[in-house]
């Protein structure tokens, strides 16, 4: 979590850093700060708590002058949300300013040693230790590269950082376990957690690996600190555009990204046939296949595993990223781990991948962010082709994940072209559903804007309901509970009383009759049913329609996303930035 950005070039750094920082805000938004080297070769720092606009209103980042600088947006892990704990941090001698993304695991003992050596700390963060440690190591080191190498050997955990040096006017960009990308512009360089933050200025990028250090001034030099030598790295051309990372007239990124689902799903279907065939072969050969994902991506795993069971009669068990260790004994060299992640950086998933690989398993991944760690650590990968997803709540990436996974289930059953046809029908439905957004908004206002909501579904519609539940909780801050219709009688019927609102997903498939029974159980206790179905049933109190398609539960996904979105806005929340959450979850 946290977003870091650095700039070194020929222009004033503060407007560029501020614009880039705003594009990183989805990674954390409880406090932020900026440090620039001014014309008198002094490092000026400004920081504060709150969203970037709010902090800028108080401290005026643009009043900072200089052509080299760093900026940070924070998602607090160690240390409360206070001005003192906001990055950047400076060394005692004010020669260095540092921003960090990750968690320094052994910071307590390092801090104690540094205090004993006379260092003074202003914050309760793990990060501040890094800048003092580098300062301390400089006392013995021949240069900053040497001091950073020593620091990287002493520090434990994830500590990707940017260090602004007053003496040299350079930015030292070090990567360990959190992403770091160098943007290569015209006589200017960027260093960032995410490509989208500097896409407006350049689409040329160098992706750093762990223990690599880039030094930016009027050129960019890269060192491998383990091999102790300077290295050459390829420059990748990023195909995303800067416009894709802006709201383009929509009130929120989330709404824009839901609307984009039609287009993006078509791109998702358009997979490289050779890559697809390679993955199908690997899945065929594997003795066991397990899916791995967190949050929304895990719900995509659940949906996929049902379709794989239906079409291929094989059990591809879904595992929650954070629960991987419980199942690690299942992995060996005949097993494939299929990791699903929008960001490609989720720490829980990455940990699972590393463990599985250490046991000889092959790893396939499905990611959105090109060059992400999960993509690079996988044996084979597919990309979502969804373009940048900025809203914290995943929407278009989720539908793309589902589309590709279902396509693979068809492909594994030698039905690729039938799969494409059925999925294209789903995409047509997305278009129709998105046009019903105003109707869904009205319904959300009148019927669903309650303190508690229940969602029921069976078969594939159950994990689809679970995704609806997740979104409603995440951005509307409403307590929601999704359950398989058949489970009601085992517990949750106890909570159904007159007026309780329940969303029922009723696809026209083998689950329909059972769903009708479950709906009757709710209605008998006074519950109010909003039915989502291709057929208007008498038992629905309210109804959201969609067309009859073979993969109906998947077509329902944007309806639930729109419900969550409208509920969030109705309740005065910012759906793009749900409280306490960040998009790229790089902590365990
Ligand atoms: C919810 C959401 C999160 C992510 C989860 C995994 O809307 O977006 O639950 O799905 O943090 O992230 P990725 O897919 O990047 O691994």
XYZ file of C-alpha atoms and ligand atoms in Angstrom:
604
model
C 0.000 0.000 0.000
C 1.072 3.622 -0.077
C 2.036 5.334 -3.299
C 5.471 6.721 -4.006
C 6.542 9.014 -6.825
C 9.812 10.745 -7.622
C 10.735 13.221 -10.359
C 14.082 14.369 -11.648
C 14.229 16.534 -14.755
C 14.223 19.949 -16.286
C 10.771 21.139 -15.181
C 9.443 22.330 -11.836
C 8.842 19.113 -9.922
C 5.961 20.070 -7.614
C 3.085 20.276 -10.188
C 4.233 16.992 -11.729
C 4.570 15.293 -8.360
C 1.180 16.585 -7.226
C -0.606 15.393 -10.381
C 1.121 12.012 -10.171
C 0.397 11.704 -6.483
C -3.321 12.173 -7.124
C -3.205 9.267 -9.542
C -1.617 7.162 -6.811
C -4.202 8.134 -4.230
C -6.065 4.850 -4.644
C -3.086 3.164 -2.940
C -3.588 5.046 0.305
C -5.208 8.299 1.297
C -4.888 9.057 4.962
C -1.941 11.474 4.696
C 0.601 12.659 2.178
C 3.750 14.688 1.764
C 6.376 16.018 -0.616
C 10.081 16.891 -0.438
C 11.944 18.981 -3.011
C 15.524 20.066 -3.302
C 15.349 23.831 -3.687
C 17.687 26.192 -5.577
C 19.778 26.699 -2.416
C 20.361 22.960 -2.214
C 18.157 22.581 0.847
C 15.486 19.892 1.153
C 12.054 21.433 1.821
C 9.344 19.145 3.189
C 5.583 19.661 3.397
C 3.098 17.131 4.672
C -0.218 16.675 6.406
C -3.114 14.351 7.167
C -6.158 13.824 4.968
C -6.788 13.351 1.266
C -4.305 14.955 -1.139
C -6.565 17.873 -2.132
C -7.237 18.624 1.512
C -3.550 18.557 2.476
C -2.614 20.627 -0.560
C -5.237 23.182 0.496
C -3.450 23.472 3.847
C 0.236 23.317 2.904
C 0.299 24.326 -0.808
C 2.643 21.787 -2.329
C 3.029 23.992 -5.397
C 4.865 26.573 -3.322
C 7.770 24.116 -3.197
C 10.389 24.949 -5.794
C 12.964 22.655 -7.408
C 13.441 20.218 -10.248
C 13.981 17.107 -8.240
C 11.674 15.727 -5.588
C 9.690 12.904 -4.057
C 6.085 12.566 -2.860
C 4.082 9.998 -0.937
C 0.475 9.092 -0.191
C 0.036 6.926 2.886
C -2.106 4.010 4.017
C -1.152 3.721 7.661
C 0.218 0.437 8.948
C 2.755 1.357 11.643
C 1.886 4.505 13.501
C -1.378 6.418 13.668
C -2.574 8.827 11.034
C -0.762 11.965 12.178
C 1.230 14.705 10.527
C 4.405 13.382 12.223
C 3.846 9.941 10.731
C 3.281 11.224 7.191
C 6.180 10.721 4.753
C 8.770 12.011 3.751
C 11.122 11.590 6.703
C 14.468 13.313 6.960
C 17.750 12.235 8.497
C 19.087 14.046 11.593
C 21.463 16.095 9.424
C 18.632 16.930 6.963
C 20.766 15.617 4.113
C 18.306 12.920 3.116
C 14.550 12.709 2.708
C 12.918 9.319 2.274
C 9.538 7.836 1.339
C 8.702 4.155 1.639
C 6.217 1.556 0.474
C 6.126 -1.669 2.475
C 6.635 -2.762 6.055
C 9.995 -2.861 7.773
C 9.624 -5.899 9.979
C 12.636 -5.471 12.276
C 12.203 -1.740 12.785
C 11.819 -1.961 16.562
C 15.280 -3.389 17.187
C 16.899 -1.200 14.499
C 15.298 1.882 16.001
C 16.597 0.983 19.458
C 20.147 0.627 18.109
C 19.896 3.917 16.220
C 18.598 5.784 19.283
C 21.547 4.400 21.256
C 23.793 5.863 18.574
C 22.180 9.287 19.053
C 19.554 9.418 16.298
C 16.454 11.437 17.018
C 13.060 10.195 15.793
C 9.992 12.325 15.153
C 7.474 9.631 14.267
C 6.264 6.217 15.392
C 6.569 4.692 11.907
C 8.758 1.861 10.708
C 9.815 4.013 7.737
C 11.707 6.665 9.638
C 14.193 3.970 10.704
C 15.323 3.571 7.090
C 16.482 7.146 6.626
C 18.403 7.113 9.905
C 19.919 3.733 9.110
C 21.180 5.010 5.771
C 22.545 8.114 7.490
C 24.298 5.923 10.053
C 25.690 3.558 7.400
C 27.060 6.516 5.445
C 29.529 7.056 8.281
C 31.416 3.910 7.228
C 30.403 3.587 3.578
C 32.363 4.752 0.550
C 29.221 6.186 -1.065
C 25.425 6.136 -0.897
C 25.197 2.985 -3.018
C 27.318 1.221 -0.458
C 25.244 2.613 2.451
C 21.994 1.496 0.797
C 23.413 -1.955 0.137
C 24.379 -2.273 3.815
C 20.916 -1.018 4.817
C 19.266 -3.583 2.545
C 21.204 -6.325 4.327
C 20.162 -5.127 7.788
C 16.514 -4.426 7.022
C 13.853 -7.149 6.903
C 10.480 -7.075 5.202
C 9.239 -4.990 2.296
C 11.118 -1.746 1.881
C 10.874 -0.142 -1.489
C 11.940 3.470 -1.038
C 12.962 6.688 -2.744
C 15.741 8.670 -1.117
C 16.407 12.268 -2.078
C 20.007 13.251 -1.465
C 20.816 16.864 -0.720
C 24.517 16.559 -1.606
C 24.164 15.062 -5.036
C 20.637 16.185 -5.944
C 19.910 12.594 -6.976
C 17.042 10.278 -6.177
C 18.035 6.780 -5.090
C 15.240 4.365 -5.948
C 15.501 0.982 -4.256
C 13.106 -1.924 -4.643
C 12.439 -4.703 -2.139
C 9.104 -6.535 -2.288
C 6.874 -3.600 -3.287
C 6.647 -2.447 -6.899
C 8.895 0.232 -8.320
C 8.893 1.417 -11.897
C 11.142 3.971 -13.531
C 9.539 6.181 -16.175
C 11.907 7.335 -18.884
C 10.880 10.680 -20.375
C 12.585 13.351 -22.459
C 15.426 14.592 -20.268
C 13.417 13.579 -17.240
C 12.841 10.503 -15.098
C 10.097 9.283 -12.806
C 10.094 6.596 -10.144
C 6.748 5.289 -9.011
C 4.746 2.461 -7.480
C 2.529 2.477 -10.538
C 2.922 3.244 -14.223
C -0.383 5.133 -14.426
C 0.983 7.901 -12.216
C 3.440 9.087 -14.889
C 1.664 7.931 -18.068
C 0.776 11.520 -18.884
C 4.495 12.253 -19.309
C 5.909 9.041 -20.739
C 4.916 5.496 -21.652
C 8.478 4.159 -21.459
C 9.166 2.201 -18.330
C 11.846 0.132 -16.644
C 10.568 -2.353 -14.108
C 12.949 -2.788 -11.203
C 13.505 -6.147 -9.531
C 14.238 -6.721 -5.856
C 17.611 -5.374 -4.713
C 17.965 -3.200 -7.770
C 18.781 0.460 -7.270
C 18.157 3.188 -9.832
C 19.886 6.524 -9.424
C 18.147 9.408 -11.131
C 19.611 12.785 -12.066
C 20.126 13.888 -15.655
C 20.570 10.213 -16.495
C 19.375 6.946 -14.961
C 21.875 4.375 -13.767
C 20.773 1.017 -12.430
C 22.727 -1.217 -10.079
C 22.221 -4.775 -8.971
C 23.148 -4.527 -5.312
C 23.553 -8.278 -4.891
C 25.902 -8.654 -7.867
C 27.446 -5.307 -6.916
C 27.545 -3.966 -10.459
C 25.855 -1.534 -12.806
C 23.362 -3.218 -15.155
C 21.471 -2.433 -18.347
C 17.699 -3.014 -18.312
C 15.164 -3.151 -21.096
C 12.742 -0.280 -21.541
C 9.129 -1.493 -21.955
C 6.552 0.471 -23.899
C 3.303 0.639 -21.925
C 0.201 0.389 -24.056
C -2.203 2.000 -21.606
C -3.033 5.644 -22.295
C -3.106 8.548 -19.865
C -6.765 9.188 -20.726
C -7.706 5.717 -19.523
C -6.545 6.783 -16.079
C -8.821 9.850 -15.917
C -12.546 10.112 -15.149
C -13.391 11.534 -18.601
C -16.570 13.250 -17.412
C -17.850 10.554 -15.043
C -18.454 11.588 -11.448
C -16.430 8.634 -10.180
C -13.872 6.208 -11.536
C -16.028 3.349 -10.335
C -18.962 4.322 -12.548
C -16.645 4.893 -15.496
C -15.099 1.494 -14.954
C -18.492 -0.236 -14.752
C -19.492 1.431 -18.041
C -16.202 0.270 -19.556
C -17.079 -3.343 -18.810
C -18.631 -3.839 -22.235
C -15.512 -2.804 -24.106
C -13.086 -4.316 -21.663
C -14.848 -7.684 -21.648
C -14.444 -7.834 -25.412
C -10.706 -7.248 -24.990
C -10.646 -9.940 -22.330
C -12.100 -12.454 -24.774
C -9.489 -11.496 -27.305
C -6.710 -13.621 -25.812
C -3.614 -14.675 -27.688
C -4.614 -18.173 -28.943
C -1.088 -19.563 -28.544
C -0.855 -18.410 -24.924
C -4.330 -19.719 -24.222
C -3.465 -23.101 -25.737
C -0.287 -23.250 -23.613
C -2.298 -22.703 -20.463
C -4.976 -25.202 -21.465
C -2.195 -27.776 -22.000
C -0.722 -27.097 -18.580
C -4.150 -27.431 -16.950
C -4.789 -30.687 -18.821
C -1.484 -32.157 -17.695
C -1.715 -31.113 -14.053
C -2.737 -33.676 -11.486
C -4.296 -30.928 -9.387
C -5.092 -27.289 -10.003
C -5.839 -24.757 -7.268
C -7.055 -21.209 -7.720
C -5.688 -18.498 -5.474
C -6.996 -14.954 -5.003
C -8.057 -12.396 -2.412
C -11.223 -10.328 -2.015
C -12.993 -9.815 -5.306
C -10.405 -11.865 -7.181
C -11.182 -14.768 -4.841
C -14.854 -14.471 -5.809
C -13.724 -14.834 -9.437
C -11.909 -18.030 -8.348
C -15.128 -19.336 -6.744
C -17.130 -18.682 -9.900
C -14.442 -20.245 -12.070
C -14.211 -23.356 -9.967
C -17.958 -23.975 -10.392
C -17.713 -23.623 -14.166
C -14.656 -25.879 -14.339
C -16.557 -28.486 -12.336
C -19.602 -28.129 -14.610
C -17.787 -28.216 -17.929
C -14.702 -30.314 -17.294
C -15.820 -32.430 -14.323
C -12.634 -31.506 -12.515
C -12.211 -30.006 -9.094
C -10.117 -26.823 -9.240
C -10.324 -25.825 -5.618
C -10.319 -22.091 -4.849
C -8.048 -20.964 -2.002
C -8.170 -17.591 -0.301
C -4.865 -15.758 -0.599
C -4.548 -15.229 3.145
C -5.366 -18.903 3.877
C -2.810 -20.368 1.517
C -0.475 -21.691 4.211
C -3.230 -23.921 5.587
C -3.224 -25.776 2.284
C 0.463 -25.688 1.420
C 0.880 -29.450 1.836
C -1.305 -29.937 -1.235
C 1.414 -28.532 -3.488
C 4.010 -30.592 -5.354
C 5.561 -30.802 -8.813
C 2.399 -32.235 -10.360
C 0.277 -29.359 -9.140
C -0.582 -26.068 -10.785
C -1.384 -22.917 -8.840
C -3.593 -20.539 -10.801
C -3.268 -17.097 -9.221
C -5.800 -14.357 -9.949
C -4.971 -10.730 -9.154
C -5.877 -7.394 -10.680
C -2.863 -5.551 -9.315
C -0.457 -8.455 -9.527
C 1.011 -7.238 -6.233
C -1.254 -8.679 -3.523
C 1.074 -9.893 -0.783
C -1.113 -12.806 0.354
C -1.221 -14.195 -3.178
C 2.449 -13.567 -3.798
C 3.365 -15.444 -0.647
C 1.306 -18.428 -1.844
C 2.997 -18.322 -5.250
C 6.440 -18.370 -3.677
C 5.607 -21.275 -1.399
C 4.016 -23.255 -4.254
C 7.048 -22.653 -6.464
C 9.391 -23.779 -3.716
C 7.521 -27.087 -3.747
C 7.990 -27.480 -7.492
C 4.469 -26.454 -8.541
C 3.923 -24.522 -11.742
C 2.259 -21.129 -11.439
C -0.149 -19.596 -13.932
C -1.421 -16.106 -13.279
C -4.156 -13.860 -14.550
C -3.296 -10.224 -13.873
C -4.229 -6.790 -15.106
C -1.056 -4.870 -14.425
C 1.676 -5.670 -16.920
C 5.078 -6.132 -15.372
C 3.593 -6.743 -11.921
C 5.422 -9.004 -9.505
C 2.861 -11.810 -9.743
C 3.072 -11.754 -13.524
C 6.854 -11.843 -13.462
C 7.060 -14.640 -10.913
C 4.620 -16.892 -12.794
C 5.611 -19.616 -15.250
C 2.823 -18.556 -17.584
C 0.395 -15.678 -17.461
C -2.613 -14.159 -19.165
C -3.513 -10.479 -18.942
C -6.977 -9.016 -18.455
C -6.435 -6.219 -20.978
C -8.806 -4.143 -18.843
C -6.754 -0.938 -18.839
C -5.950 0.837 -15.575
C -8.484 0.273 -12.809
C -8.330 3.259 -10.494
C -11.356 2.920 -8.182
C -10.390 0.922 -5.130
C -13.393 -1.358 -5.632
C -12.650 -3.721 -8.475
C -15.353 -3.877 -11.172
C -14.149 -4.143 -14.751
C -11.172 -6.240 -13.682
C -13.552 -8.658 -11.934
C -15.807 -9.116 -14.947
C -12.719 -9.599 -17.137
C -11.347 -12.203 -14.718
C -14.626 -14.079 -14.804
C -14.871 -13.891 -18.596
C -11.361 -15.240 -19.133
C -11.694 -17.990 -16.549
C -15.008 -19.156 -17.970
C -13.499 -19.052 -21.447
C -10.710 -21.295 -20.181
C -13.248 -23.712 -18.711
C -14.869 -23.949 -22.145
C -11.458 -24.272 -23.810
C -10.460 -27.112 -21.502
C -13.582 -28.878 -22.653
C -12.716 -28.258 -26.333
C -15.565 -25.766 -26.669
C -13.649 -22.543 -27.174
C -15.848 -21.157 -29.897
C -19.075 -22.044 -28.070
C -17.610 -20.363 -24.995
C -16.900 -17.196 -26.954
C -20.462 -17.138 -28.296
C -21.994 -17.541 -24.859
C -19.709 -14.946 -23.339
C -20.490 -12.492 -26.122
C -24.165 -12.852 -25.209
C -23.234 -11.939 -21.637
C -21.369 -8.862 -22.855
C -24.466 -7.768 -24.811
C -26.390 -7.993 -21.550
C -23.802 -5.805 -19.797
C -24.614 -3.085 -22.295
C -28.358 -3.335 -21.643
C -27.898 -3.443 -17.859
C -25.653 -0.398 -17.766
C -28.392 1.563 -19.508
C -30.676 0.711 -16.560
C -28.366 2.532 -14.138
C -30.915 5.276 -13.312
C -33.616 2.712 -12.621
C -31.227 0.771 -10.361
C -30.405 4.017 -8.580
C -34.083 4.736 -7.867
C -34.658 1.219 -6.621
C -31.563 1.395 -4.449
C -32.859 4.624 -2.938
C -36.367 3.359 -2.234
C -35.827 -0.271 -1.320
C -32.206 -1.155 -0.643
C -30.878 1.787 1.363
C -31.173 -0.066 4.700
C -28.841 -0.926 7.552
C -28.856 -4.623 6.647
C -29.172 -6.370 3.313
C -29.292 -10.033 2.430
C -28.373 -11.519 -0.928
C -29.217 -15.051 -1.937
C -28.260 -17.184 -4.902
C -27.498 -20.801 -5.702
C -24.929 -22.404 -8.008
C -22.849 -19.766 -9.783
C -25.249 -17.083 -8.579
C -24.066 -17.740 -5.002
C -20.490 -16.433 -5.469
C -21.952 -13.693 -7.661
C -24.121 -12.730 -4.668
C -20.993 -12.894 -2.481
C -19.326 -10.365 -4.758
C -22.402 -8.126 -4.455
C -22.189 -8.453 -0.682
C -18.497 -7.524 -0.704
C -19.077 -4.428 -2.840
C -22.035 -3.221 -0.760
C -20.022 -3.539 2.447
C -16.894 -2.054 0.913
C -18.267 1.155 -0.535
C -21.805 1.648 0.863
C -20.781 0.672 4.434
C -23.986 -1.318 4.759
C -23.923 -4.611 6.545
C -24.655 -7.188 3.846
C -24.767 -10.956 4.002
C -24.725 -13.255 0.987
C -25.758 -16.837 1.338
C -26.653 -19.860 -0.685
C -30.435 -19.968 -0.737
C -30.460 -23.433 0.828
C -28.533 -22.235 3.868
C -31.268 -19.871 5.038
C -33.143 -22.572 6.916
C -29.947 -23.580 8.720
C -29.399 -20.210 10.426
C -30.098 -16.851 8.802
C -33.888 -17.192 8.642
C -33.648 -16.230 12.307
C -32.794 -12.706 11.160
C -35.637 -12.321 8.691
C -38.444 -10.158 10.034
C -40.993 -7.835 8.420
C -39.362 -5.208 6.213
C -35.961 -6.908 5.866
C -34.638 -6.324 2.375
C -33.298 -9.235 0.375
C -31.839 -9.380 -3.132
C -32.553 -12.709 -4.820
C -30.538 -13.812 -7.855
C -32.796 -16.109 -9.837
C -31.242 -17.243 -13.110
C -33.339 -19.303 -15.418
C -31.360 -22.484 -14.748
C -31.440 -25.601 -12.576
C -31.391 -23.469 -9.415
C -34.634 -21.635 -10.193
C -37.185 -23.884 -8.453
C -35.106 -24.141 -5.307
C -34.607 -20.392 -5.316
C -38.377 -19.904 -5.487
C -38.706 -22.046 -2.355
C -36.079 -19.987 -0.572
C -37.770 -16.755 -1.563
C -41.059 -18.073 -0.169
C -39.325 -18.808 3.137
C -38.225 -15.180 3.329
C -41.586 -13.790 2.257
C -43.415 -15.920 4.819
C -41.511 -13.956 7.478
C -42.228 -10.540 5.994
C -39.010 -10.084 4.022
C -39.050 -7.846 0.934
C -37.615 -9.405 -2.214
C -35.829 -7.579 -5.002
C -35.543 -10.203 -7.706
C -32.817 -10.158 -10.357
C -33.876 -12.464 -13.138
C -34.661 -12.786 -16.828
C -38.227 -13.615 -15.791
C -40.526 -11.401 -13.741
C -41.858 -13.736 -11.049
C -44.995 -12.878 -9.036
C -43.136 -13.487 -5.810
C -40.807 -10.532 -6.415
C -41.739 -7.310 -4.640
C -39.322 -5.428 -6.863
C -37.646 -6.551 -10.024
C -34.475 -5.850 -11.999
C -34.565 -7.475 -15.401
C -31.960 -8.906 -17.697
C -32.154 -10.965 -20.860
C -32.190 -14.766 -21.036
C -28.654 -15.971 -21.673
C -26.963 -19.270 -20.951
C -24.488 -17.712 -18.511
C -27.127 -15.599 -16.760
C -25.462 -15.368 -13.330
C -22.410 -13.690 -14.873
C -24.607 -11.192 -16.666
C -25.981 -10.172 -13.238
C -22.618 -8.886 -12.007
C -22.914 -5.243 -13.196
C -26.375 -4.993 -11.599
C -24.885 -5.683 -8.186
C -21.971 -3.340 -8.853
C -24.396 -0.565 -9.785
C -26.480 -1.199 -6.669
C -23.347 -0.877 -4.511
C -22.221 2.218 -6.397
C -25.550 4.020 -6.093
C -25.962 3.063 -2.439
C -22.507 4.446 -1.757
C -23.224 7.768 -3.451
C -26.711 7.995 -1.853
C -25.110 7.641 1.556
C -22.636 10.427 0.861
C -19.587 8.177 0.550
C -16.841 8.437 -2.019
C -17.119 5.097 -3.842
C -13.637 5.466 -5.318
C -11.946 5.705 -1.950
C -13.633 3.517 0.668
C -12.495 4.219 4.194
C -9.640 2.123 5.603
C -9.045 0.348 2.309
C -6.475 0.627 -0.454
C -6.307 -0.910 -3.867
C -2.970 -2.628 -3.948
C -2.688 -4.679 -0.772
C 1.023 -5.287 -0.445
C 0.945 -6.204 3.243
C 0.294 -9.658 4.697
C -12.705 -5.263 -3.686
C -11.327 -5.361 -4.136
C -10.394 -6.180 -3.332
C -9.366 -6.876 -4.238
C -8.336 -7.638 -3.400
C -7.348 -8.367 -4.282
O -13.495 -4.506 -4.554
O -10.959 -4.770 -5.119
O -11.059 -7.098 -2.546
O -10.032 -7.746 -5.069
O -7.637 -6.746 -2.585
O -6.674 -7.505 -5.127
P -5.982 -8.009 -6.450
O -7.011 -8.477 -7.395
O -5.236 -6.821 -6.939
O -5.069 -9.134 -6.043
